[in-house]
PDB file of C-alpha atoms in Angstrom:
ATOM      1  CA  MET Q   7       4.387 -12.502 -12.719  1.00 41.00           C
ATOM      2  CA  PRO Q   8       5.702  -9.135 -13.980  1.00 41.00           C
ATOM      3  CA  THR Q   9       9.214  -8.681 -15.290  1.00 42.00           C
ATOM      4  CA  PRO Q  10      11.665  -8.391 -12.366  1.00 42.00           C
ATOM      5  CA  SER Q  11      12.891  -4.934 -11.437  1.00 45.00           C
ATOM      6  CA  SER Q  12      16.147  -3.643 -12.865  1.00 44.00           C
ATOM      7  CA  THR Q  13      18.067  -4.003  -9.597  1.00 44.00           C
ATOM      8  CA  SER Q  14      19.646  -7.455  -9.791  1.00 49.00           C
ATOM      9  CA  LYS Q  15      18.871  -9.973  -7.035  1.00 80.00           C
ATOM     10  CA  CYS Q  16      16.564  -7.633  -5.101  1.00 93.00           C
ATOM     11  CA  LEU Q  17      12.933  -8.242  -5.905  1.00 96.00           C
ATOM     12  CA  ARG Q  18      10.146  -5.724  -5.406  1.00 97.00           C
ATOM     13  CA  ALA Q  19       7.172  -7.357  -3.731  1.00 97.00           C
ATOM     14  CA  GLY Q  20       3.940  -5.649  -2.836  1.00 97.00           C
ATOM     15  CA  ILE Q  21       1.502  -6.341  -0.033  1.00 97.00           C
ATOM     16  CA  THR Q  22      -2.110  -5.224   0.102  1.00 96.00           C
ATOM     17  CA  GLY Q  23      -5.493  -6.195   1.451  1.00 93.00           C
ATOM     18  CA  GLY Q  24      -8.899  -4.758   2.123  1.00 90.00           C
ATOM     19  CA  ILE Q  25      -9.550  -2.526   5.106  1.00 91.00           C
ATOM     20  CA  GLY Q  26      -9.346  -4.530   8.322  1.00 92.00           C
ATOM     21  CA  SER Q  27      -7.456  -7.409   6.728  1.00 93.00           C
ATOM     22  CA  GLY Q  28      -4.441  -6.826   8.957  1.00 92.00           C
ATOM     23  CA  LYS Q  29      -1.802  -6.171   6.305  1.00 93.00           C
ATOM     24  CA  THR Q  30       0.107  -3.844   8.629  1.00 92.00           C
ATOM     25  CA  THR Q  31       0.378  -6.614  11.226  1.00 94.00           C
ATOM     26  CA  VAL Q  32       1.716  -8.945   8.550  1.00 96.00           C
ATOM     27  CA  CYS Q  33       4.237  -6.295   7.473  1.00 97.00           C
ATOM     28  CA  ARG Q  34       5.559  -6.059  11.027  1.00 96.00           C
ATOM     29  CA  ILE Q  35       6.337  -9.792  10.883  1.00 97.00           C
ATOM     30  CA  PHE Q  36       8.231  -9.346   7.623  1.00 98.00           C
ATOM     31  CA  GLU Q  37      10.161  -6.482   9.217  1.00 97.00           C
ATOM     32  CA  SER Q  38      11.100  -8.750  12.121  1.00 97.00           C
ATOM     33  CA  LEU Q  39      12.712 -10.999   9.501  1.00 96.00           C
ATOM     34  CA  GLY Q  40      14.830  -8.081   8.325  1.00 96.00           C
ATOM     35  CA  ILE Q  41      12.807  -7.182   5.235  1.00 97.00           C
ATOM     36  CA  PRO Q  42      12.462  -3.434   4.509  1.00 98.00           C
ATOM     37  CA  VAL Q  43       8.837  -2.265   4.163  1.00 98.00           C
ATOM     38  CA  TYR Q  44       7.794   0.847   2.250  1.00 98.00           C
ATOM     39  CA  ASP Q  45       4.599   2.351   3.693  1.00 97.00           C
ATOM     40  CA  ALA Q  46       3.066   3.889   0.569  1.00 95.00           C
ATOM     41  CA  ASP Q  47       0.190   5.536   2.424  1.00 92.00           C
ATOM     42  CA  TYR Q  48       2.603   7.304   4.792  1.00 95.00           C
ATOM     43  CA  TRP Q  49       4.875   8.471   1.999  1.00 97.00           C
ATOM     44  CA  ALA Q  50       1.926   9.656  -0.112  1.00 96.00           C
ATOM     45  CA  LYS Q  51       0.987  12.020   2.716  1.00 96.00           C
ATOM     46  CA  TRP Q  52       4.616  13.143   2.972  1.00 97.00           C
ATOM     47  CA  LEU Q  53       4.927  13.795  -0.768  1.00 97.00           C
ATOM     48  CA  ILE Q  54       1.691  15.813  -0.832  1.00 97.00           C
ATOM     49  CA  VAL Q  55       3.358  18.283   1.535  1.00 97.00           C
ATOM     50  CA  ASN Q  56       6.997  18.061   0.415  1.00 97.00           C
ATOM     51  CA  ASP Q  57       7.089  17.305  -3.330  1.00 96.00           C
ATOM     52  CA  ALA Q  58       6.958  20.503  -5.420  1.00 96.00           C
ATOM     53  CA  GLU Q  59       5.393  18.861  -8.488  1.00 96.00           C
ATOM     54  CA  VAL Q  60       2.686  17.157  -6.458  1.00 97.00           C
ATOM     55  CA  LYS Q  61       1.894  20.383  -4.607  1.00 97.00           C
ATOM     56  CA  GLN Q  62       1.650  22.272  -7.885  1.00 96.00           C
ATOM     57  CA  ALA Q  63      -0.724  19.676  -9.321  1.00 96.00           C
ATOM     58  CA  ILE Q  64      -2.934  19.716  -6.228  1.00 97.00           C
ATOM     59  CA  THR Q  65      -3.032  23.497  -6.138  1.00 97.00           C
ATOM     60  CA  GLY Q  66      -4.015  23.473  -9.800  1.00 96.00           C
ATOM     61  CA  LEU Q  67      -6.871  21.094  -9.057  1.00 96.00           C
ATOM     62  CA  PHE Q  68      -8.217  22.602  -5.853  1.00 96.00           C
ATOM     63  CA  GLY Q  69      -6.774  26.109  -5.650  1.00 96.00           C
ATOM     64  CA  PRO Q  70      -4.359  27.592  -3.106  1.00 95.00           C
ATOM     65  CA  GLU Q  71      -6.829  26.711  -0.353  1.00 96.00           C
ATOM     66  CA  ALA Q  72      -5.662  23.093  -0.694  1.00 97.00           C
ATOM     67  CA  TYR Q  73      -2.828  24.088   1.634  1.00 97.00           C
ATOM     68  CA  LEU Q  74      -3.130  25.902   4.938  1.00 96.00           C
ATOM     69  CA  PRO Q  75      -1.112  29.059   5.697  1.00 95.00           C
ATOM     70  CA  ASP Q  76       1.500  26.954   7.527  1.00 95.00           C
ATOM     71  CA  GLY Q  77       1.987  24.786   4.417  1.00 94.00           C
ATOM     72  CA  GLN Q  78       0.121  21.773   5.692  1.00 96.00           C
ATOM     73  CA  TYR Q  79      -2.320  19.923   3.451  1.00 97.00           C
ATOM     74  CA  ASN Q  80      -5.945  20.965   3.868  1.00 97.00           C
ATOM     75  CA  ARG Q  81      -7.171  17.396   3.909  1.00 93.00           C
ATOM     76  CA  ALA Q  82     -10.680  18.251   5.085  1.00 93.00           C
ATOM     77  CA  LEU Q  83     -11.269  20.685   2.229  1.00 94.00           C
ATOM     78  CA  VAL Q  84      -9.917  18.357  -0.452  1.00 94.00           C
ATOM     79  CA  ALA Q  85     -11.811  15.369   0.958  1.00 90.00           C
ATOM     80  CA  GLY Q  86     -15.043  17.358   0.857  1.00 90.00           C
ATOM     81  CA  ILE Q  87     -14.488  18.174  -2.811  1.00 92.00           C
ATOM     82  CA  VAL Q  88     -13.486  14.727  -4.051  1.00 88.00           C
ATOM     83  CA  PHE Q  89     -16.347  13.095  -2.125  1.00 81.00           C
ATOM     84  CA  ARG Q  90     -18.773  14.957  -4.389  1.00 85.00           C
ATOM     85  CA  ALA Q  91     -16.657  14.868  -7.566  1.00 87.00           C
ATOM     86  CA  PRO Q  92     -15.216  11.467  -8.576  1.00 86.00           C
ATOM     87  CA  ALA Q  93     -13.385  13.076 -11.500  1.00 91.00           C
ATOM     88  CA  LYS Q  94     -11.465  15.264  -9.055  1.00 92.00           C
ATOM     89  CA  LEU Q  95     -10.572  12.195  -7.005  1.00 90.00           C
ATOM     90  CA  ALA Q  96      -9.258  10.470 -10.132  1.00 91.00           C
ATOM     91  CA  ALA Q  97      -7.192  13.548 -10.969  1.00 94.00           C
ATOM     92  CA  LEU Q  98      -5.811  13.689  -7.429  1.00 95.00           C
ATOM     93  CA  ASN Q  99      -4.794  10.038  -7.594  1.00 92.00           C
ATOM     94  CA  ALA Q 100      -3.216  10.630 -11.012  1.00 93.00           C
ATOM     95  CA  ALA Q 101      -1.040  13.307  -9.425  1.00 94.00           C
ATOM     96  CA  VAL Q 102      -0.060  11.407  -6.305  1.00 95.00           C
ATOM     97  CA  HIS Q 103       0.287   7.738  -7.288  1.00 93.00           C
ATOM     98  CA  PRO Q 104       3.031   8.191  -9.934  1.00 94.00           C
ATOM     99  CA  ALA Q 105       5.025  10.315  -7.487  1.00 96.00           C
ATOM    100  CA  VAL Q 106       4.746   7.588  -4.871  1.00 95.00           C
ATOM    101  CA  GLU Q 107       5.897   4.993  -7.397  1.00 94.00           C
ATOM    102  CA  ARG Q 108       8.960   7.069  -8.320  1.00 95.00           C
ATOM    103  CA  HIS Q 109       9.795   7.603  -4.646  1.00 97.00           C
ATOM    104  CA  ALA Q 110       9.271   3.896  -3.909  1.00 96.00           C
ATOM    105  CA  ARG Q 111      11.651   2.888  -6.717  1.00 96.00           C
ATOM    106  CA  THR Q 112      14.365   5.173  -5.368  1.00 97.00           C
ATOM    107  CA  TRP Q 113      13.831   3.767  -1.871  1.00 97.00           C
ATOM    108  CA  HIS Q 114      13.960   0.197  -3.243  1.00 97.00           C
ATOM    109  CA  ASP Q 115      17.265   0.868  -5.003  1.00 96.00           C
ATOM    110  CA  GLU Q 116      18.707   2.196  -1.751  1.00 97.00           C
ATOM    111  CA  GLN Q 117      17.640  -0.963   0.090  1.00 97.00           C
ATOM    112  CA  ALA Q 118      19.086  -3.100  -2.699  1.00 95.00           C
ATOM    113  CA  ARG Q 119      22.443  -1.391  -2.328  1.00 95.00           C
ATOM    114  CA  LYS Q 120      22.298  -2.213   1.377  1.00 95.00           C
ATOM    115  CA  GLY Q 121      21.936  -5.896   0.512  1.00 93.00           C
ATOM    116  CA  ALA Q 122      18.204  -6.560   0.972  1.00 95.00           C
ATOM    117  CA  PRO Q 123      17.117  -9.751  -0.837  1.00 94.00           C
ATOM    118  CA  TYR Q 124      13.729  -8.174  -1.536  1.00 97.00           C
ATOM    119  CA  THR Q 125      11.573  -5.275  -0.374  1.00 97.00           C
ATOM    120  CA  LEU Q 126       7.883  -4.912   0.386  1.00 98.00           C
ATOM    121  CA  LYS Q 127       5.680  -2.048  -0.747  1.00 97.00           C
ATOM    122  CA  GLU Q 128       2.638  -1.816   1.514  1.00 96.00           C
ATOM    123  CA  ALA Q 129      -0.362   0.049   0.097  1.00 94.00           C
ATOM    124  CA  ALA Q 130      -4.117  -0.099   0.572  1.00 89.00           C
ATOM    125  CA  LEU Q 131      -4.723   0.803  -3.087  1.00 88.00           C
ATOM    126  CA  LEU Q 132      -1.806  -1.100  -4.572  1.00 92.00           C
ATOM    127  CA  VAL Q 133      -4.012  -2.835  -7.154  1.00 92.00           C
ATOM    128  CA  GLU Q 134      -6.499  -0.010  -7.632  1.00 88.00           C
ATOM    129  CA  SER Q 135      -3.659   2.400  -8.498  1.00 88.00           C
ATOM    130  CA  GLY Q 136      -2.177  -0.041 -11.005  1.00 90.00           C
ATOM    131  CA  SER Q 137       1.236   0.092  -9.346  1.00 89.00           C
ATOM    132  CA  HIS Q 138       1.153  -3.668  -8.700  1.00 92.00           C
ATOM    133  CA  GLN Q 139       2.104  -4.026 -12.368  1.00 92.00           C
ATOM    134  CA  PHE Q 140       5.590  -2.728 -11.576  1.00 92.00           C
ATOM    135  CA  LEU Q 141       6.267  -5.348  -8.894  1.00 95.00           C
ATOM    136  CA  ASP Q 142       7.818  -8.797  -9.066  1.00 96.00           C
ATOM    137  CA  ALA Q 143       5.299 -10.417  -6.717  1.00 96.00           C
ATOM    138  CA  LEU Q 144       1.996  -9.498  -5.103  1.00 97.00           C
ATOM    139  CA  ILE Q 145       0.939 -10.611  -1.621  1.00 98.00           C
ATOM    140  CA  VAL Q 146      -2.704 -10.229  -0.622  1.00 97.00           C
ATOM    141  CA  VAL Q 147      -3.763 -10.415   3.018  1.00 97.00           C
ATOM    142  CA  THR Q 148      -7.325 -11.608   3.394  1.00 95.00           C
ATOM    143  CA  ALA Q 149      -9.864 -12.134   6.171  1.00 94.00           C
ATOM    144  CA  PRO Q 150     -13.619 -12.806   6.326  1.00 94.00           C
ATOM    145  CA  GLU Q 151     -15.669  -9.656   5.751  1.00 92.00           C
ATOM    146  CA  ALA Q 152     -17.503  -9.867   9.083  1.00 94.00           C
ATOM    147  CA  LEU Q 153     -14.192 -10.087  10.945  1.00 95.00           C
ATOM    148  CA  ARG Q 154     -12.748  -7.175   8.992  1.00 94.00           C
ATOM    149  CA  ILE Q 155     -15.761  -5.041   9.853  1.00 95.00           C
ATOM    150  CA  ARG Q 156     -15.490  -5.875  13.563  1.00 94.00           C
ATOM    151  CA  ARG Q 157     -11.770  -5.031  13.554  1.00 94.00           C
ATOM    152  CA  VAL Q 158     -12.266  -1.619  11.985  1.00 93.00           C
ATOM    153  CA  MET Q 159     -15.250  -0.783  14.188  1.00 95.00           C
ATOM    154  CA  ALA Q 160     -13.152  -1.561  17.282  1.00 94.00           C
ATOM    155  CA  ARG Q 161     -10.021   0.162  15.958  1.00 93.00           C
ATOM    156  CA  ASP Q 162     -11.618   3.379  14.698  1.00 92.00           C
ATOM    157  CA  GLY Q 163     -14.739   3.571  16.848  1.00 94.00           C
ATOM    158  CA  VAL Q 164     -17.021   3.820  13.803  1.00 92.00           C
ATOM    159  CA  SER Q 165     -20.306   2.218  12.802  1.00 93.00           C
ATOM    160  CA  GLU Q 166     -20.719  -0.826  10.588  1.00 93.00           C
ATOM    161  CA  GLU Q 167     -22.284   1.410   7.940  1.00 91.00           C
ATOM    162  CA  ALA Q 168     -19.190   3.636   7.948  1.00 88.00           C
ATOM    163  CA  VAL Q 169     -16.905   0.639   7.494  1.00 90.00           C
ATOM    164  CA  ARG Q 170     -18.996  -0.728   4.634  1.00 90.00           C
ATOM    165  CA  ALA Q 171     -18.855   2.684   2.960  1.00 84.00           C
ATOM    166  CA  ARG Q 172     -15.053   2.532   3.063  1.00 84.00           C
ATOM    167  CA  MET Q 173     -15.092  -0.998   1.706  1.00 87.00           C
ATOM    168  CA  ALA Q 174     -17.213   0.159  -1.209  1.00 83.00           C
ATOM    169  CA  ASN Q 175     -14.316   2.349  -2.362  1.00 76.00           C
ATOM    170  CA  GLN Q 176     -11.902  -0.583  -2.509  1.00 83.00           C
ATOM    171  CA  MET Q 177     -11.650  -3.406  -5.006  1.00 88.00           C
ATOM    172  CA  PRO Q 178     -13.443  -6.551  -3.759  1.00 88.00           C
ATOM    173  CA  GLU Q 179     -11.077  -9.062  -2.138  1.00 87.00           C
ATOM    174  CA  PRO Q 180     -11.769 -11.876  -4.640  1.00 90.00           C
ATOM    175  CA  GLU Q 181     -10.514  -9.683  -7.478  1.00 92.00           C
ATOM    176  CA  LYS Q 182      -7.286  -8.921  -5.626  1.00 93.00           C
ATOM    177  CA  ILE Q 183      -6.774 -12.578  -4.737  1.00 94.00           C
ATOM    178  CA  ARG Q 184      -7.011 -13.519  -8.414  1.00 94.00           C
ATOM    179  CA  LEU Q 185      -4.022 -11.277  -9.082  1.00 95.00           C
ATOM    180  CA  ALA Q 186      -1.987 -12.487  -6.109  1.00 96.00           C
ATOM    181  CA  ASP Q 187       1.174 -14.565  -6.222  1.00 96.00           C
ATOM    182  CA  HIS Q 188       0.802 -15.272  -2.492  1.00 97.00           C
ATOM    183  CA  VAL Q 189      -2.237 -15.127  -0.205  1.00 97.00           C
ATOM    184  CA  ILE Q 190      -1.994 -14.813   3.587  1.00 97.00           C
ATOM    185  CA  VAL Q 191      -5.156 -15.629   5.541  1.00 97.00           C
ATOM    186  CA  ASN Q 192      -5.471 -13.513   8.677  1.00 95.00           C
ATOM    187  CA  ASP Q 193      -8.590 -14.997  10.250  1.00 94.00           C
ATOM    188  CA  GLY Q 194      -7.218 -15.929  13.660  1.00 90.00           C
ATOM    189  CA  ALA Q 195      -7.363 -19.621  12.833  1.00 93.00           C
ATOM    190  CA  HIS Q 196      -4.346 -19.889  10.535  1.00 93.00           C
ATOM    191  CA  SER Q 197      -0.862 -19.132  11.859  1.00 95.00           C
ATOM    192  CA  LEU Q 198       0.382 -15.828  10.500  1.00 95.00           C
ATOM    193  CA  LEU Q 199       3.963 -16.667  11.438  1.00 96.00           C
ATOM    194  CA  ARG Q 200       3.933 -19.902   9.424  1.00 97.00           C
ATOM    195  CA  GLN Q 201       2.344 -18.228   6.414  1.00 97.00           C
ATOM    196  CA  VAL Q 202       4.757 -15.291   6.430  1.00 97.00           C
ATOM    197  CA  TRP Q 203       7.697 -17.653   6.874  1.00 97.00           C
ATOM    198  CA  ALA Q 204       6.581 -19.654   3.824  1.00 97.00           C
ATOM    199  CA  VAL Q 205       6.149 -16.550   1.661  1.00 98.00           C
ATOM    200  CA  HIS Q 206       9.452 -15.147   2.906  1.00 97.00           C
ATOM    201  CA  HIS Q 207      11.334 -18.261   1.820  1.00 96.00           C
ATOM    202  CA  ALA Q 208       9.527 -18.378  -1.511  1.00 96.00           C
ATOM    203  CA  LEU Q 209      10.644 -14.817  -2.208  1.00 96.00           C
ATOM    204  CA  LEU Q 210      14.195 -15.589  -1.095  1.00 95.00           C
ATOM    205  CA  GLU Q 211      14.266 -18.477  -3.558  1.00 93.00           C
ATOM    206  CA  ALA Q 212      12.824 -16.285  -6.310  1.00 92.00           C
ATOM    207  CA  SER Q 213      15.500 -13.664  -5.655  1.00 89.00           C
ATOM    208  CA  LYS Q 214      18.175 -16.257  -6.403  1.00 86.00           C
ATOM    209  CA  GLN Q 215      16.722 -16.778  -9.879  1.00 83.00           C
ATOM    210  CA  VAL Q 216      17.072 -13.121 -10.931  1.00 70.00           C
TER     211      VAL Q 216
END
């Protein structure tokens, strides 16, 4: 387990899982227990539009066309470029992920001052970005691949091939599980409430040791 964060008695935990694993559902349960959740994917989109350094980096990579005349991010243009150029995608991630980590640390400190025993950082690419190394505990939500594919097909109205293409861009679940401090199985057969409750109390106990 990584070295605890500098804010005493408030741990930083992370939660991730492959597409269709149901990590957002699990996060809602943690929130119902009063635990603050940082949605890294949401804030990444916000920072791309609102953070001056990130905007400058993206404009440098993709030109002024990366932003529309109204200031909004030209996601379609950038996506079309990085799809054909993996090096550009790596450079984009190198610009965005550190900014998200800085923002997440500031947010965590604010929650700590409010008395949170721990916080959760939810991110699809938590391990792939390397930011899991800065957390005190890692939770991985897992589900059988066939079930994950069915969930995403129903949720997004896309084909199985499209879902598998998305999966190919994420780290395989077994590799994430090997790094996990806690694993939550979201297969419909195991109680999510019981599993979240157990992890919640384990983190509360860990927070007392800081």
